[in-house]
Short mmCIF file of C-alpha atoms and ligand atoms in Angstrom, two decimals:
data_model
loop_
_atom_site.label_atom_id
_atom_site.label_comp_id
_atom_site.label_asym_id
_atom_site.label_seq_id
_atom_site.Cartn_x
_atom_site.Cartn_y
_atom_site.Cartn_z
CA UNK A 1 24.17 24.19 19.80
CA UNK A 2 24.72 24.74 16.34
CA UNK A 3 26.42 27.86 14.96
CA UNK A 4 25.27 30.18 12.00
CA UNK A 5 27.89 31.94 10.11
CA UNK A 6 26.66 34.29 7.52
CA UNK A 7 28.89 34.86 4.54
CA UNK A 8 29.31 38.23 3.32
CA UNK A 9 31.52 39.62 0.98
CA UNK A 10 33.96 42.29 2.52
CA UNK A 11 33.08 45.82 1.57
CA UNK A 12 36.09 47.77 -0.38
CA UNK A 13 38.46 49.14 1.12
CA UNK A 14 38.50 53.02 0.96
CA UNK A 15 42.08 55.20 0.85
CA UNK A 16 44.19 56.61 -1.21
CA UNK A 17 47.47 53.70 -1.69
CA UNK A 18 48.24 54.35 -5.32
CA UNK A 19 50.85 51.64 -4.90
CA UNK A 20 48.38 49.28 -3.73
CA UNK A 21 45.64 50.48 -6.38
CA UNK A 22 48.35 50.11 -8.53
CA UNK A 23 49.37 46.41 -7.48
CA UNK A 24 45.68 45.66 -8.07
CA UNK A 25 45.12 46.52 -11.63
CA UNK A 26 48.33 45.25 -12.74
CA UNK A 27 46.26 42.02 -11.61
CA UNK A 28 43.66 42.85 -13.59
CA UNK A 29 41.34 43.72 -10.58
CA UNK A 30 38.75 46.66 -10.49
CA UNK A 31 39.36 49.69 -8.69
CA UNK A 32 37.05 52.78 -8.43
CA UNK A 33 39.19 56.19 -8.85
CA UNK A 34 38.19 59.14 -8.58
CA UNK A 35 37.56 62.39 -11.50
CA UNK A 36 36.84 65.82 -11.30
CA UNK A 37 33.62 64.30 -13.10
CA UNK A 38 32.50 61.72 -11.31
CA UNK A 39 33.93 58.12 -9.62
CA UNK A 40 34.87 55.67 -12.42
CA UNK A 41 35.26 51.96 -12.23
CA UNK A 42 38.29 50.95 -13.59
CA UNK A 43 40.18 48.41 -14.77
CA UNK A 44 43.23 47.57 -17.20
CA UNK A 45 41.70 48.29 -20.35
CA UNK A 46 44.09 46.06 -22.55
CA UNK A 47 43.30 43.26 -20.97
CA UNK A 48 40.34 41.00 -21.86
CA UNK A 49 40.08 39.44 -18.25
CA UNK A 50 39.84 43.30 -16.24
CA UNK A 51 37.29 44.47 -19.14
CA UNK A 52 34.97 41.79 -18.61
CA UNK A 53 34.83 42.21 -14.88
CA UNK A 54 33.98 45.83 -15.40
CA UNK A 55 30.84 44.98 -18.15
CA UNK A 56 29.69 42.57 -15.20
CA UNK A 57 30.26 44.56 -12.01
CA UNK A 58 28.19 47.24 -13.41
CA UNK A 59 25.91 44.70 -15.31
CA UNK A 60 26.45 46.52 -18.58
CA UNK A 61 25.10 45.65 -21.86
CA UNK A 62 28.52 44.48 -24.38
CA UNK A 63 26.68 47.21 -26.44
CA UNK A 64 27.79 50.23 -24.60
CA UNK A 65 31.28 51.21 -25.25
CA UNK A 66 33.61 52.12 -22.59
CA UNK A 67 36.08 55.35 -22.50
CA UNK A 68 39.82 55.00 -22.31
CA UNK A 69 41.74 57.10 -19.89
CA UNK A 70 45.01 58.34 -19.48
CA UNK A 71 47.30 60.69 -18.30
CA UNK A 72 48.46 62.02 -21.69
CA UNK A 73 47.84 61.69 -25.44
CA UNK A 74 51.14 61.28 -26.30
CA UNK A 75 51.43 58.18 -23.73
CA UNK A 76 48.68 56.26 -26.51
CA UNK A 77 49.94 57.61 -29.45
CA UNK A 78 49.81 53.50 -30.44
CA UNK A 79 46.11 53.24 -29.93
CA UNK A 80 44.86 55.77 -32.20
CA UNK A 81 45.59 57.64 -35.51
CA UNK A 82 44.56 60.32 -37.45
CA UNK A 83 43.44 62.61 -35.11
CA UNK A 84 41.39 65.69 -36.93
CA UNK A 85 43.28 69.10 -36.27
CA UNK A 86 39.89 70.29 -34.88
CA UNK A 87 39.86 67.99 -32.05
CA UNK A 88 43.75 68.59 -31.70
CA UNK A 89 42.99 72.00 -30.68
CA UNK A 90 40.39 71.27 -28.57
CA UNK A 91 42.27 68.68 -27.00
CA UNK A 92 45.12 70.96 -26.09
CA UNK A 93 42.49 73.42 -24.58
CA UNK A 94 40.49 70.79 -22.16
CA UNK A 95 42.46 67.96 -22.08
CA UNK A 96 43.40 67.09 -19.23
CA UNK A 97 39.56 67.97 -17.95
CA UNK A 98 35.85 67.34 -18.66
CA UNK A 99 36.32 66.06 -22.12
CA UNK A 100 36.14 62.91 -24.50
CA UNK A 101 37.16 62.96 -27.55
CA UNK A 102 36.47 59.61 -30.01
CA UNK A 103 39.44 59.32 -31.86
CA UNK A 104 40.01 55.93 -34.75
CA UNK A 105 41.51 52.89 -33.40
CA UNK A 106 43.98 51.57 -33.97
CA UNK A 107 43.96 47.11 -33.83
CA UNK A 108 45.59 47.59 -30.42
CA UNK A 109 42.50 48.60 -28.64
CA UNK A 110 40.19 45.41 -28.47
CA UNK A 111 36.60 45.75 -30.11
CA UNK A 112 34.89 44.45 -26.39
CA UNK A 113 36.07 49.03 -25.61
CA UNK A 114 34.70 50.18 -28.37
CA UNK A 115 31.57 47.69 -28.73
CA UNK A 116 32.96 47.17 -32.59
CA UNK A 117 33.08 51.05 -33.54
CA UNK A 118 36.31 51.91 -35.07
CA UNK A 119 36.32 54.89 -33.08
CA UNK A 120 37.59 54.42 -29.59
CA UNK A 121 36.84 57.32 -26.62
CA UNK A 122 39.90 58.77 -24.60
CA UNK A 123 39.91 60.81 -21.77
CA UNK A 124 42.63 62.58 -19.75
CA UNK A 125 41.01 63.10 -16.60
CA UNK A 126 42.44 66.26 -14.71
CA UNK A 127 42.13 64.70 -11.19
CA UNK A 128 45.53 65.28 -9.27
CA UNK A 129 45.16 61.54 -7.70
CA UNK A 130 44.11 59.56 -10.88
CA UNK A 131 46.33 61.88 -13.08
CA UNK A 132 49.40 60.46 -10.42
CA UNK A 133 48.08 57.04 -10.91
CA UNK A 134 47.56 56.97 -14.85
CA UNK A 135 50.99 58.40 -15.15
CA UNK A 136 52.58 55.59 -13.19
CA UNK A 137 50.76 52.71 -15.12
CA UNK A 138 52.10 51.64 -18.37
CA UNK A 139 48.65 50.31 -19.20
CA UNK A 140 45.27 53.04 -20.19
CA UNK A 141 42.34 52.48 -18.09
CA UNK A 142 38.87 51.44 -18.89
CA UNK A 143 36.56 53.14 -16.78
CA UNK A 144 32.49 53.59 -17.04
CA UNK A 145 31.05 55.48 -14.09
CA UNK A 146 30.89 53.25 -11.06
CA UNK A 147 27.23 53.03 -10.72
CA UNK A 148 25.32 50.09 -11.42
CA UNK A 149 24.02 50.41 -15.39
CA UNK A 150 21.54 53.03 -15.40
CA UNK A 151 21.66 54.34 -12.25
CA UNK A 152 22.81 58.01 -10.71
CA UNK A 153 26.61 58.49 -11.42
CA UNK A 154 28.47 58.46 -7.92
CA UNK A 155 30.09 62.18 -7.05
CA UNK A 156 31.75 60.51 -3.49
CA UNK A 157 33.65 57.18 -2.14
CA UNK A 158 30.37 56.19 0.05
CA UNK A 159 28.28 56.24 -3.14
CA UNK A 160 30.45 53.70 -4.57
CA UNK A 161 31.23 51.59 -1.35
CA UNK A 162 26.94 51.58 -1.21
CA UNK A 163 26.76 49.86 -4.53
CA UNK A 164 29.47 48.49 -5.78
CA UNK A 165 31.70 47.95 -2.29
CA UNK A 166 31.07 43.98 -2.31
CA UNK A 167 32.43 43.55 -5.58
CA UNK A 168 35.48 45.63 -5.91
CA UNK A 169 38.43 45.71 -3.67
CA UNK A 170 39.39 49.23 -3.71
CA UNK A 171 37.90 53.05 -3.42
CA UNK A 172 40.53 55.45 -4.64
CA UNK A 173 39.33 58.56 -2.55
CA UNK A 174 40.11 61.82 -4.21
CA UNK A 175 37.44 63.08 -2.23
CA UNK A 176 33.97 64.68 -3.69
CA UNK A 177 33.96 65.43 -7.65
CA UNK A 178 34.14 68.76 -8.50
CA UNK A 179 32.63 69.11 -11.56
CA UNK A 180 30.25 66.31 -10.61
CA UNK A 181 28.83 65.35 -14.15
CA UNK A 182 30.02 63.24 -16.90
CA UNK A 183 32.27 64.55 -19.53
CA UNK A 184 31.32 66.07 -22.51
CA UNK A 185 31.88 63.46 -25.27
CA UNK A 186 32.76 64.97 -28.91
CA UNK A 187 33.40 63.57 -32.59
CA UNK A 188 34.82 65.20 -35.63
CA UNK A 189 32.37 64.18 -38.77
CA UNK A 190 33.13 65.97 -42.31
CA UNK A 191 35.05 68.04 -40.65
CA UNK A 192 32.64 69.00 -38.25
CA UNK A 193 32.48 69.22 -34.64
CA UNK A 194 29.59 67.30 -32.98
CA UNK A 195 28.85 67.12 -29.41
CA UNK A 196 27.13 63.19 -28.55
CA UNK A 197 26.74 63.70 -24.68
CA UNK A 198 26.59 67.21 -22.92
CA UNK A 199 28.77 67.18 -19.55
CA UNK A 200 31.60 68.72 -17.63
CA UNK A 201 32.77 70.87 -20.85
CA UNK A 202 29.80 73.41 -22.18
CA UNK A 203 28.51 73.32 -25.07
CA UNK A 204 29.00 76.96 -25.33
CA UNK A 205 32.91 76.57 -24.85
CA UNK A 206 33.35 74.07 -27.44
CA UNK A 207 33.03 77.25 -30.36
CA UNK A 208 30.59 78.57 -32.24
CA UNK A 209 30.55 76.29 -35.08
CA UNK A 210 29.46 72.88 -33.18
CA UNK A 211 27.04 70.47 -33.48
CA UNK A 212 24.76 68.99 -30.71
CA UNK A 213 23.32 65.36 -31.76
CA UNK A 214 22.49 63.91 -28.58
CA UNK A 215 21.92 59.98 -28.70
CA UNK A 216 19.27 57.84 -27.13
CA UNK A 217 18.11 54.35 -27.52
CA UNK A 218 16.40 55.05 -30.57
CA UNK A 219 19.51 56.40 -31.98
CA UNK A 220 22.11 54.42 -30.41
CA UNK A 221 25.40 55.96 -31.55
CA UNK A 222 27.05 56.42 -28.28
CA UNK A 223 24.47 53.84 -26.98
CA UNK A 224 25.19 54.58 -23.32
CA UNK A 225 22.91 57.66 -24.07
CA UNK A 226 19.89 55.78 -23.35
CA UNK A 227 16.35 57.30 -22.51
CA UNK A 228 16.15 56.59 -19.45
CA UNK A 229 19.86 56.92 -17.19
CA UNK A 230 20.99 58.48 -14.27
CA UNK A 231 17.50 57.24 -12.88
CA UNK A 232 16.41 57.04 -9.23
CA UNK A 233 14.08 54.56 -8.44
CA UNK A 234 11.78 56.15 -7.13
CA UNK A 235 9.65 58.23 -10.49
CA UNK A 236 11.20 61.61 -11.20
CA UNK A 237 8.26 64.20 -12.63
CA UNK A 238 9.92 67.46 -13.94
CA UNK A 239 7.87 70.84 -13.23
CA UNK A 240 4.57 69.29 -12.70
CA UNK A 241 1.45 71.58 -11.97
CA UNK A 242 -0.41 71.04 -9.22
CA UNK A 243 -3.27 69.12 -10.35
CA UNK A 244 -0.97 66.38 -11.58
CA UNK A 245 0.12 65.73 -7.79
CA UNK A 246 -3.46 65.23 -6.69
CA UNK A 247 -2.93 61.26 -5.87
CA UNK A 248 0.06 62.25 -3.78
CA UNK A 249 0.88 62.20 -0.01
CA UNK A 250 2.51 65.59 -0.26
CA UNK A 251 4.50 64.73 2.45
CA UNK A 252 5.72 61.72 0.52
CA UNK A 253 6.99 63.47 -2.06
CA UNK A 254 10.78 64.75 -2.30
CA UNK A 255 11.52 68.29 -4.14
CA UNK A 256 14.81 68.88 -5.76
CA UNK A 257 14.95 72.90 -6.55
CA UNK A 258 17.30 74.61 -7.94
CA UNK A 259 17.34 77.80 -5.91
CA UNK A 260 14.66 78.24 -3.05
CA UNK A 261 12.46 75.51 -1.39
CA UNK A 262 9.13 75.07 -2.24
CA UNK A 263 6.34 76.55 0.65
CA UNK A 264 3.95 73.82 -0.45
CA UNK A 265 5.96 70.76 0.04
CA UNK A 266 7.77 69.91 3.80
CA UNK A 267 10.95 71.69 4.30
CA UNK A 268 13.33 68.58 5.43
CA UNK A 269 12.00 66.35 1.37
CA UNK A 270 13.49 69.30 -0.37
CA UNK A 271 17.35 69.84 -1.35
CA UNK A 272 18.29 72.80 -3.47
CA UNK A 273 20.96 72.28 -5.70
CA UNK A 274 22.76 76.40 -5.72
CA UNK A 275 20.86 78.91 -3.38
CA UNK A 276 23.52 81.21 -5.18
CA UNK A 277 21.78 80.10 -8.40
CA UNK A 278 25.65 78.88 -9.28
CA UNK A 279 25.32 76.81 -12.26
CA UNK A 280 28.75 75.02 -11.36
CA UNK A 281 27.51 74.37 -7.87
CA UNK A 282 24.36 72.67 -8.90
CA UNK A 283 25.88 70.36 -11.22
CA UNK A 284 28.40 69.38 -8.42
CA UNK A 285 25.63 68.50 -6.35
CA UNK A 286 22.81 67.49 -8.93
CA UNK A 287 24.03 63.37 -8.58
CA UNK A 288 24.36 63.47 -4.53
CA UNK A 289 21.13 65.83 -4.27
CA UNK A 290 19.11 62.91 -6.48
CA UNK A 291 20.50 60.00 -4.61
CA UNK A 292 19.62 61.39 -1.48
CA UNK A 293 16.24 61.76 -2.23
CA UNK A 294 16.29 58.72 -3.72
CA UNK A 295 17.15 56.78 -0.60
CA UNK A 296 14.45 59.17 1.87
CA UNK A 297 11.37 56.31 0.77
CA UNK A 298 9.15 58.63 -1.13
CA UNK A 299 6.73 58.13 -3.42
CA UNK A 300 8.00 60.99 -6.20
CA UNK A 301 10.28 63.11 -6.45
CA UNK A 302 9.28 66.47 -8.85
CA UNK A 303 12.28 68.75 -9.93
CA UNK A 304 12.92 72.18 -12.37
CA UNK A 305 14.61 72.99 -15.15
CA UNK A 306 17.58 75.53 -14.12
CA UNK A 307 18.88 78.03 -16.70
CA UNK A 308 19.19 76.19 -20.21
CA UNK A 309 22.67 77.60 -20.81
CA UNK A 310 26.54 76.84 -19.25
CA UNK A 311 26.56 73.64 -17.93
CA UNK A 312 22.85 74.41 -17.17
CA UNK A 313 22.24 72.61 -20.46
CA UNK A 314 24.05 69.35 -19.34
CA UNK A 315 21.86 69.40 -16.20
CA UNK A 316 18.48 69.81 -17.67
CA UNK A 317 19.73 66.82 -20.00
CA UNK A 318 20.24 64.55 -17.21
CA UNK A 319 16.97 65.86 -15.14
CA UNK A 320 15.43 64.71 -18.51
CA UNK A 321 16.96 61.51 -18.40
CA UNK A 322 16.01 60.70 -15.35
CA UNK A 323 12.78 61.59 -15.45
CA UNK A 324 12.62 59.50 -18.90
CA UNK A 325 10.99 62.37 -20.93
CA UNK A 326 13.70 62.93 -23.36
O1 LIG B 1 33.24 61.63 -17.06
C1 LIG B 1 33.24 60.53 -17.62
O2 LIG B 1 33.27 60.39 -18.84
C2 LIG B 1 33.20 59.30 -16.70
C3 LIG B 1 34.50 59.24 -15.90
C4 LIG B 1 34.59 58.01 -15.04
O3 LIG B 1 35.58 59.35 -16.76
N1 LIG B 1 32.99 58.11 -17.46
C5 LIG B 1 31.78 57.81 -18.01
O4 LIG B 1 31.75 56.60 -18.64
O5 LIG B 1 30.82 58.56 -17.94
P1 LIG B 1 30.37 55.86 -19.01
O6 LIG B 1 30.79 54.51 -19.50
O7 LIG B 1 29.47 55.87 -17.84
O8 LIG B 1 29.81 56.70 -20.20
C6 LIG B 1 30.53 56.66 -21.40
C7 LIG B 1 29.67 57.06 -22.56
C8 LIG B 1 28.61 56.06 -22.90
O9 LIG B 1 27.44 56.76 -23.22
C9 LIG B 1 29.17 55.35 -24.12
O10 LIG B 1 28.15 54.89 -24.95
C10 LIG B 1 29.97 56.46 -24.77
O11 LIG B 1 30.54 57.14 -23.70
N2 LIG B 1 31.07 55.91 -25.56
C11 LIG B 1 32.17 55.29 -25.14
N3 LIG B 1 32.93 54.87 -26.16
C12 LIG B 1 32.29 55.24 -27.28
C13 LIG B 1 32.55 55.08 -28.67
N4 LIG B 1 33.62 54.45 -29.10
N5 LIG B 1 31.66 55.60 -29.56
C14 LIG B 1 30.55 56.24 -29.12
N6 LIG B 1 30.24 56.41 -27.82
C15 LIG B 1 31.09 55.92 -26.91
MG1 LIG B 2 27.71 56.18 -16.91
#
């Protein structure tokens, strides 16, 4: 009788061996680590060879840039210069946390990071585990979120192991995110502050004085910021009336609230995302609550805006986005 062997690729490996994360980026392999943000996948980001993997793990365009990270400014003081006083200070106030800042390259950083922009991003995430491991590398760390391009941002190890475990070796696991969206990405123009990508950091906290130019495809400055991202598969309608549902099994159809459940809609399709109305708590659980219902087999799923202000504002952005009605 003849025998069938099916070959599969072994799913990553999930724990949290810094020396043996360690071990595998120094040979330019790709490990996910963990943020207060969300997971990232990273990779040695001065080398050409760990870059490249990263770009086609996550089958992402060479046109989006990718954000440096590491443990301290001071430990890259060779890849940048000039850095405005105006990000210095806001550096010194959320760095390490929820904040990138794009800061001029210097030749050091190769163009494949920064997509050709002579601005590169850097990051100092404040994640106990990932701040232990950037501190013992002598290399900074490329690292997009681990999702695959345009999909949800992972908040937990399983999310990552579900999409991207046959490819990488490794899931740092620092456990679930606790900010649980992307940081807040900022550039000083003419002396002025401008906010490219609401996350982790309000807008609110950032001063009085900034600037909120939010990119998209049409306007690809940080060209990550595309229409449509953070996307489920299944189609995402945001506050839709009634009428609008009329094709619809309702009890195919998956609710994400942000306070109380719906009466009109089955109890076990709908998550809520803070009964406490916690604006914190919702974005923690925004990126889980969406994949979830993602993965149920509906047909829809229909959301709500929560309050537009706090990190409220960086949530309706990314219901927007991935419900594609920016
Ligand atoms: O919280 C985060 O920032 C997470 C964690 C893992 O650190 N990382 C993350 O990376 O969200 P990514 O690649 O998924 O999103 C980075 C965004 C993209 O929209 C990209 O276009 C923008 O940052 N970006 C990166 N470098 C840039 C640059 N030099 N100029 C303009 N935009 C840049
Ligand atoms: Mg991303």
């Amino acid at each position: 009788m003849q025998s069938k062997f099916i070959l599969t690729q072994p799913m990553a490996q999930i724990g949290t061996d810094l020396s043996l994360a360690i071990d595998l980026l120094q040979k330019d392999e790709l490990v996910a680590i963990p943020t207060e943000t969300v997971y990232g996948l990273a990779g040695n980001a001065l080398s050409q060879d760990a870059v490249m993997k990263i770009f086609q793990v996550k089958k992402r365009p060479f046109f989006d840039p990718l954000i440096l990270h590491t443990s301290s400014l001071e430990k890259i003081n060779n890849l940048v210069v000039n850095i405005p006083d105006q990000l210095k200070t806001l550096a010194h106030k959320y760095m390490p946390g929820p904040l990138t800042i794009l800061l001029e390259k210097t030749d050091l950083v190769p163009d494949l990071i920064t997509a050709g922009s002579d601005k590169v991003a850097i990051r100092i995430p404040v994640h106990p585990l990932t701040q232990k491991l950037l501190a013992r590398l002598d290399f900074p760390l490329a690292a997009p979120s681990a999702n695959p391009f345009g999909y949800i941002s992972p908040t937990e190890p399983s999310h990552v192991q579900k999409q991207l475990g046959e490819q990488i070796r490794y899931i740092l696991d620092g456990g679930q995110c606790e900010v649980g969206l992307e940081s807040t990405i900022i550039e000083c123009r003419n002396n002025e502050i401008w906010v490219l990508r609401k996350g982790g950091v309000a807008v609110e906290d950032l001063g009085h004085e900034v600037k909120v130019e939010l990119h998209s495809s049409s306007n690809p400055k940080a060209p990550g910021m595309l229409k449509s991202h953070y996307a489920p598969k299944v189609p995402v309608l945001i506050g839709p009336q009634i009428e609008d549902l009329d094709k619809y099994n309702f009890e195919r159809i998956g609710v994400l609230k942000f306070q109380e459940a719906s009466p009109i809609f089955p109890v076990e399709n709908q998550l809520i995302l803070s009964k406490s109305g916690n604006l914190q708590e919702a974005a923690r659980n925004l990126f889980a609550h969406l994949r979830e219902l993602d993965e149920m087999d509906l047909d829809l799923i229909i959301t709500e805006y929560v309050p537009d202000h706090g990190l409220g504002r960086a949530i309706n952005d990314k219901l927007k986005r991935a419900a594609a009605c920016e």
